[in-house]
Amino acid sequence: MGLGSLFKRGKKSKKEEVVEDSHIDINIEDCDGCEKCSIACPNNVLIIVEEKSSVRDAQVCKRCKVCMAICPNDCITVN
């Protein structure tokens, strides 16, 4: 196997996975998109999409509950 064969490999397509069974519940009706939870999360689990908080990757979450503590609207529940 030469070096050329490494470059001829097909590129893997990026798959967006939607986590349906997440232990993080966000009440998007009360969320005003202040970004406090996404900024405070030490594991970068949350992201703001369309001015609402959403889960980027629940598997990375360490359940520290910093997002719950900082949310001014009490929109986030970590089970």
CSV table of N, CA, C and O in Angstrom, one decimal:
chain,number,residue,atom,x,y,z
A,1,MET,N,0.8,-1.2,0.0
A,1,MET,CA,0.0,0.0,0.0
A,1,MET,C,0.9,1.2,0.0
A,1,MET,O,1.6,1.5,0.9
A,2,GLY,N,0.8,2.0,-1.1
A,2,GLY,CA,1.6,3.2,-1.2
A,2,GLY,C,0.9,4.4,-0.7
A,2,GLY,O,-0.3,4.4,-0.3
A,3,LEU,N,1.6,5.5,-0.6
A,3,LEU,CA,1.0,6.8,-0.2
A,3,LEU,C,-0.1,7.2,-1.1
A,3,LEU,O,-1.1,7.8,-0.6
A,4,GLY,N,0.0,6.9,-2.3
A,4,GLY,CA,-1.1,7.4,-3.3
A,4,GLY,C,-2.4,6.8,-2.9
A,4,GLY,O,-3.5,7.4,-3.1
A,5,SER,N,-2.4,5.5,-2.4
A,5,SER,CA,-3.7,4.9,-2.0
A,5,SER,C,-4.4,5.6,-0.9
A,5,SER,O,-5.6,5.5,-0.7
A,6,LEU,N,-3.7,6.3,0.0
A,6,LEU,CA,-4.3,7.0,1.1
A,6,LEU,C,-5.1,8.2,0.5
A,6,LEU,O,-6.1,8.6,1.1
A,7,PHE,N,-4.6,8.8,-0.5
A,7,PHE,CA,-5.3,10.0,-1.1
A,7,PHE,C,-6.5,9.6,-2.0
A,7,PHE,O,-7.3,10.5,-2.3
A,8,LYS,N,-6.5,8.4,-2.5
A,8,LYS,CA,-7.6,8.0,-3.4
A,8,LYS,C,-8.8,7.5,-2.7
A,8,LYS,O,-9.8,7.2,-3.3
A,9,ARG,N,-8.8,7.4,-1.4
A,9,ARG,CA,-9.9,7.0,-0.7
A,9,ARG,C,-11.1,7.9,-0.8
A,9,ARG,O,-10.9,9.2,-0.9
A,10,GLY,N,-12.3,7.4,-0.9
A,10,GLY,CA,-13.5,8.3,-0.9
A,10,GLY,C,-13.6,9.0,0.4
A,10,GLY,O,-13.4,8.5,1.5
A,11,LYS,N,-14.1,10.3,0.3
A,11,LYS,CA,-14.3,11.0,1.5
A,11,LYS,C,-15.5,10.5,2.2
A,11,LYS,O,-16.5,10.3,1.5
A,12,LYS,N,-15.5,10.4,3.5
A,12,LYS,CA,-16.6,10.0,4.2
A,12,LYS,C,-17.6,11.2,4.3
A,12,LYS,O,-17.2,12.3,4.6
A,13,SER,N,-18.8,10.9,4.1
A,13,SER,CA,-19.8,11.9,4.2
A,13,SER,C,-20.1,12.2,5.7
A,13,SER,O,-20.2,11.2,6.5
A,14,LYS,N,-20.3,13.4,6.0
A,14,LYS,CA,-20.7,13.8,7.4
A,14,LYS,C,-22.1,13.5,7.6
A,14,LYS,O,-23.0,14.0,6.8
A,15,LYS,N,-22.4,12.8,8.6
A,15,LYS,CA,-23.8,12.4,8.9
A,15,LYS,C,-24.2,13.3,10.1
A,15,LYS,O,-23.6,13.3,11.1
A,16,GLU,N,-25.3,13.9,10.0
A,16,GLU,CA,-25.9,14.7,11.1
A,16,GLU,C,-26.8,13.7,11.9
A,16,GLU,O,-27.8,13.2,11.3
A,17,GLU,N,-26.5,13.5,13.1
A,17,GLU,CA,-27.3,12.6,13.9
A,17,GLU,C,-28.3,13.4,14.8
A,17,GLU,O,-27.8,14.4,15.4
A,18,VAL,N,-29.5,13.0,14.8
A,18,VAL,CA,-30.5,13.7,15.7
A,18,VAL,C,-30.7,12.8,16.9
A,18,VAL,O,-31.0,11.6,16.7
A,19,VAL,N,-30.4,13.3,18.0
A,19,VAL,CA,-30.5,12.5,19.2
A,19,VAL,C,-32.0,12.7,19.7
A,19,VAL,O,-32.4,13.8,20.2
A,20,GLU,N,-32.7,11.6,19.7
A,20,GLU,CA,-34.1,11.7,20.1
A,20,GLU,C,-34.3,11.4,21.5
A,20,GLU,O,-35.1,11.9,22.2
A,21,ASP,N,-33.5,10.5,22.1
A,21,ASP,CA,-33.6,10.1,23.5
A,21,ASP,C,-32.5,10.8,24.3
A,21,ASP,O,-31.6,10.1,24.7
A,22,SER,N,-32.7,12.0,24.4
A,22,SER,CA,-31.7,12.8,25.2
A,22,SER,C,-32.1,13.0,26.6
A,22,SER,O,-33.3,13.0,26.9
A,23,HIS,N,-31.1,13.0,27.5
A,23,HIS,CA,-31.4,13.2,28.9
A,23,HIS,C,-31.5,14.7,29.2
A,23,HIS,O,-31.7,15.1,30.4
A,24,ILE,N,-31.4,15.6,28.2
A,24,ILE,CA,-31.5,17.0,28.4
A,24,ILE,C,-32.8,17.5,27.8
A,24,ILE,O,-33.1,17.3,26.6
A,25,ASP,N,-33.7,18.0,28.6
A,25,ASP,CA,-35.0,18.5,28.1
A,25,ASP,C,-35.0,20.0,28.1
A,25,ASP,O,-34.6,20.7,29.1
A,26,ILE,N,-35.3,20.6,26.9
A,26,ILE,CA,-35.4,22.0,26.8
A,26,ILE,C,-36.8,22.5,26.4
A,26,ILE,O,-37.3,22.0,25.4
A,27,ASN,N,-37.4,23.3,27.2
A,27,ASN,CA,-38.7,23.9,26.9
A,27,ASN,C,-38.5,25.1,25.9
A,27,ASN,O,-38.2,26.2,26.4
A,28,ILE,N,-38.6,24.8,24.6
A,28,ILE,CA,-38.3,25.8,23.7
A,28,ILE,C,-39.3,27.0,23.6
A,28,ILE,O,-39.0,28.0,23.1
A,29,GLU,N,-40.5,26.7,24.2
A,29,GLU,CA,-41.5,27.8,24.2
A,29,GLU,C,-41.1,28.9,25.1
A,29,GLU,O,-41.4,30.1,24.9
A,30,ASP,N,-40.4,28.6,26.2
A,30,ASP,CA,-40.0,29.6,27.2
A,30,ASP,C,-38.6,30.1,26.9
A,30,ASP,O,-38.1,31.1,27.5
A,31,CYS,N,-37.8,29.5,26.0
A,31,CYS,CA,-36.4,29.9,25.7
A,31,CYS,C,-36.5,31.1,24.9
A,31,CYS,O,-37.2,31.2,23.9
A,32,ASP,N,-35.7,32.1,25.3
A,32,ASP,CA,-35.6,33.4,24.6
A,32,ASP,C,-34.3,33.5,23.8
A,32,ASP,O,-34.0,34.5,23.2
A,33,GLY,N,-33.5,32.4,23.8
A,33,GLY,CA,-32.2,32.4,23.0
A,33,GLY,C,-31.1,33.3,23.6
A,33,GLY,O,-30.3,33.9,22.8
A,34,CYS,N,-31.0,33.5,24.9
A,34,CYS,CA,-30.1,34.4,25.5
A,34,CYS,C,-28.6,33.9,25.4
A,34,CYS,O,-27.7,34.6,25.6
A,35,GLU,N,-28.4,32.6,25.1
A,35,GLU,CA,-27.1,32.0,24.9
A,35,GLU,C,-26.4,31.7,26.2
A,35,GLU,O,-25.2,31.3,26.1
A,36,LYS,N,-26.9,32.0,27.3
A,36,LYS,CA,-26.2,31.8,28.6
A,36,LYS,C,-25.8,30.3,28.8
A,36,LYS,O,-24.8,30.0,29.2
A,37,CYS,N,-26.8,29.4,28.5
A,37,CYS,CA,-26.5,28.0,28.7
A,37,CYS,C,-25.4,27.5,27.7
A,37,CYS,O,-24.5,26.8,28.2
A,38,SER,N,-25.4,27.9,26.5
A,38,SER,CA,-24.4,27.5,25.5
A,38,SER,C,-23.1,28.0,25.8
A,38,SER,O,-22.1,27.3,25.6
A,39,ILE,N,-23.0,29.2,26.4
A,39,ILE,CA,-21.7,29.8,26.8
A,39,ILE,C,-21.2,29.2,28.0
A,39,ILE,O,-20.0,28.9,28.2
A,40,ALA,N,-22.1,28.9,29.0
A,40,ALA,CA,-21.7,28.3,30.3
A,40,ALA,C,-21.3,26.9,30.2
A,40,ALA,O,-20.5,26.4,31.1
A,41,CYS,N,-21.8,26.1,29.3
A,41,CYS,CA,-21.6,24.7,29.2
A,41,CYS,C,-20.1,24.4,29.0
A,41,CYS,O,-19.5,24.7,28.0
A,42,PRO,N,-19.5,23.7,30.0
A,42,PRO,CA,-18.0,23.4,29.8
A,42,PRO,C,-17.7,22.3,28.8
A,42,PRO,O,-16.6,22.2,28.3
A,43,ASN,N,-18.8,21.6,28.3
A,43,ASN,CA,-18.6,20.5,27.4
A,43,ASN,C,-19.1,20.8,26.0
A,43,ASN,O,-19.1,20.0,25.1
A,44,ASN,N,-19.6,22.1,25.8
A,44,ASN,CA,-20.1,22.6,24.5
A,44,ASN,C,-21.2,21.7,24.0
A,44,ASN,O,-21.2,21.3,22.8
A,45,VAL,N,-22.1,21.3,24.8
A,45,VAL,CA,-23.2,20.4,24.5
A,45,VAL,C,-24.4,21.2,23.8
A,45,VAL,O,-25.0,20.7,22.9
A,46,LEU,N,-24.6,22.4,24.2
A,46,LEU,CA,-25.7,23.2,23.7
A,46,LEU,C,-25.3,24.2,22.6
A,46,LEU,O,-24.2,24.7,22.6
A,47,ILE,N,-26.3,24.5,21.8
A,47,ILE,CA,-26.1,25.4,20.7
A,47,ILE,C,-27.4,26.2,20.5
A,47,ILE,O,-28.5,25.7,20.8
A,48,ILE,N,-27.3,27.4,20.0
A,48,ILE,CA,-28.5,28.2,19.7
A,48,ILE,C,-28.8,28.0,18.2
A,48,ILE,O,-28.0,28.3,17.3
A,49,VAL,N,-30.0,27.5,17.9
A,49,VAL,CA,-30.4,27.4,16.5
A,49,VAL,C,-31.8,28.1,16.4
A,49,VAL,O,-32.7,27.8,17.2
A,50,GLU,N,-31.9,29.0,15.5
A,50,GLU,CA,-33.1,29.8,15.2
A,50,GLU,C,-33.6,30.4,16.5
A,50,GLU,O,-34.8,30.4,16.9
A,51,GLU,N,-32.6,31.0,17.2
A,51,GLU,CA,-32.9,31.8,18.5
A,51,GLU,C,-33.5,31.0,19.6
A,51,GLU,O,-34.1,31.5,20.5
A,52,LYS,N,-33.2,29.7,19.6
A,52,LYS,CA,-33.6,28.8,20.6
A,52,LYS,C,-32.5,27.8,21.0
A,52,LYS,O,-31.7,27.5,20.1
A,53,SER,N,-32.4,27.4,22.2
A,53,SER,CA,-31.4,26.5,22.7
A,53,SER,C,-31.7,25.1,22.2
A,53,SER,O,-32.9,24.7,22.2
A,54,SER,N,-30.7,24.4,21.8
A,54,SER,CA,-30.9,23.0,21.4
A,54,SER,C,-29.7,22.2,21.7
A,54,SER,O,-28.6,22.7,21.9
A,55,VAL,N,-29.8,20.9,21.7
A,55,VAL,CA,-28.8,20.0,22.1
A,55,VAL,C,-27.9,19.6,20.9
A,55,VAL,O,-28.4,19.2,19.9
A,56,ARG,N,-26.6,19.9,21.0
A,56,ARG,CA,-25.7,19.6,19.9
A,56,ARG,C,-25.3,18.1,20.0
A,56,ARG,O,-25.3,17.4,19.0
A,57,ASP,N,-24.9,17.7,21.1
A,57,ASP,CA,-24.4,16.3,21.3
A,57,ASP,C,-24.6,15.9,22.8
A,57,ASP,O,-23.8,16.2,23.6
A,58,ALA,N,-25.7,15.2,23.0
A,58,ALA,CA,-26.0,14.8,24.4
A,58,ALA,C,-25.1,13.8,25.0
A,58,ALA,O,-24.9,13.7,26.2
A,59,GLN,N,-24.4,13.0,24.1
A,59,GLN,CA,-23.5,12.0,24.6
A,59,GLN,C,-22.2,12.6,25.3
A,59,GLN,O,-21.6,12.0,26.1
A,60,VAL,N,-21.9,13.9,25.0
A,60,VAL,CA,-20.8,14.6,25.5
A,60,VAL,C,-21.1,15.1,26.9
A,60,VAL,O,-20.2,15.4,27.7
A,61,CYS,N,-22.4,15.3,27.2
A,61,CYS,CA,-22.8,15.9,28.4
A,61,CYS,C,-22.4,15.1,29.7
A,61,CYS,O,-22.6,13.9,29.7
A,62,LYS,N,-21.8,15.8,30.6
A,62,LYS,CA,-21.4,15.2,31.9
A,62,LYS,C,-22.4,15.3,33.0
A,62,LYS,O,-22.1,15.0,34.2
A,63,ARG,N,-23.5,15.9,32.7
A,63,ARG,CA,-24.6,16.1,33.7
A,63,ARG,C,-24.2,17.0,34.9
A,63,ARG,O,-24.6,16.7,36.0
A,64,CYS,N,-23.4,18.0,34.6
A,64,CYS,CA,-23.0,18.9,35.6
A,64,CYS,C,-24.1,19.9,36.0
A,64,CYS,O,-24.0,20.5,37.1
A,65,LYS,N,-25.1,20.1,35.2
A,65,LYS,CA,-26.2,20.9,35.4
A,65,LYS,C,-25.9,22.4,35.5
A,65,LYS,O,-26.7,23.2,36.1
A,66,VAL,N,-24.8,22.9,34.9
A,66,VAL,CA,-24.5,24.3,34.9
A,66,VAL,C,-25.5,25.0,34.1
A,66,VAL,O,-26.0,26.1,34.4
A,67,CYS,N,-26.0,24.4,33.0
A,67,CYS,CA,-27.0,25.0,32.1
A,67,CYS,C,-28.3,25.2,32.8
A,67,CYS,O,-28.9,26.3,32.6
A,68,MET,N,-28.7,24.3,33.7
A,68,MET,CA,-29.9,24.4,34.5
A,68,MET,C,-29.8,25.6,35.4
A,68,MET,O,-30.7,26.4,35.6
A,69,ALA,N,-28.6,25.7,36.0
A,69,ALA,CA,-28.4,26.8,37.1
A,69,ALA,C,-28.4,28.2,36.4
A,69,ALA,O,-28.9,29.1,37.1
A,70,ILE,N,-27.9,28.3,35.2
A,70,ILE,CA,-27.7,29.6,34.7
A,70,ILE,C,-28.9,30.1,33.8
A,70,ILE,O,-29.0,31.3,33.6
A,71,CYS,N,-29.8,29.2,33.5
A,71,CYS,CA,-30.9,29.6,32.6
A,71,CYS,C,-31.9,30.5,33.4
A,71,CYS,O,-32.4,30.1,34.4
A,72,PRO,N,-32.1,31.7,32.9
A,72,PRO,CA,-32.9,32.6,33.6
A,72,PRO,C,-34.4,32.3,33.5
A,72,PRO,O,-35.2,32.7,34.4
A,73,ASN,N,-34.8,31.5,32.6
A,73,ASN,CA,-36.2,31.1,32.4
A,73,ASN,C,-36.5,29.7,32.8
A,73,ASN,O,-37.6,29.2,32.6
A,74,ASP,N,-35.6,29.0,33.4
A,74,ASP,CA,-35.7,27.6,33.9
A,74,ASP,C,-36.2,26.7,32.8
A,74,ASP,O,-37.2,25.9,33.0
A,75,CYS,N,-35.7,26.8,31.6
A,75,CYS,CA,-36.1,26.0,30.4
A,75,CYS,C,-35.5,24.7,30.3
A,75,CYS,O,-35.9,23.8,29.6
A,76,ILE,N,-34.3,24.5,31.0
A,76,ILE,CA,-33.5,23.3,30.8
A,76,ILE,C,-33.7,22.3,32.0
A,76,ILE,O,-33.6,22.8,33.2
A,77,THR,N,-33.9,21.1,31.7
A,77,THR,CA,-33.9,20.0,32.8
A,77,THR,C,-32.9,18.9,32.3
A,77,THR,O,-33.0,18.4,31.2
A,78,VAL,N,-32.0,18.6,33.2
A,78,VAL,CA,-31.1,17.5,33.0
A,78,VAL,C,-31.4,16.3,33.9
A,78,VAL,O,-31.4,16.4,35.1
A,79,ASN,N,-31.8,15.2,33.2
A,79,ASN,CA,-32.2,14.0,34.0
A,79,ASN,C,-31.0,13.1,34.3
A,79,ASN,O,-30.2,12.9,33.6
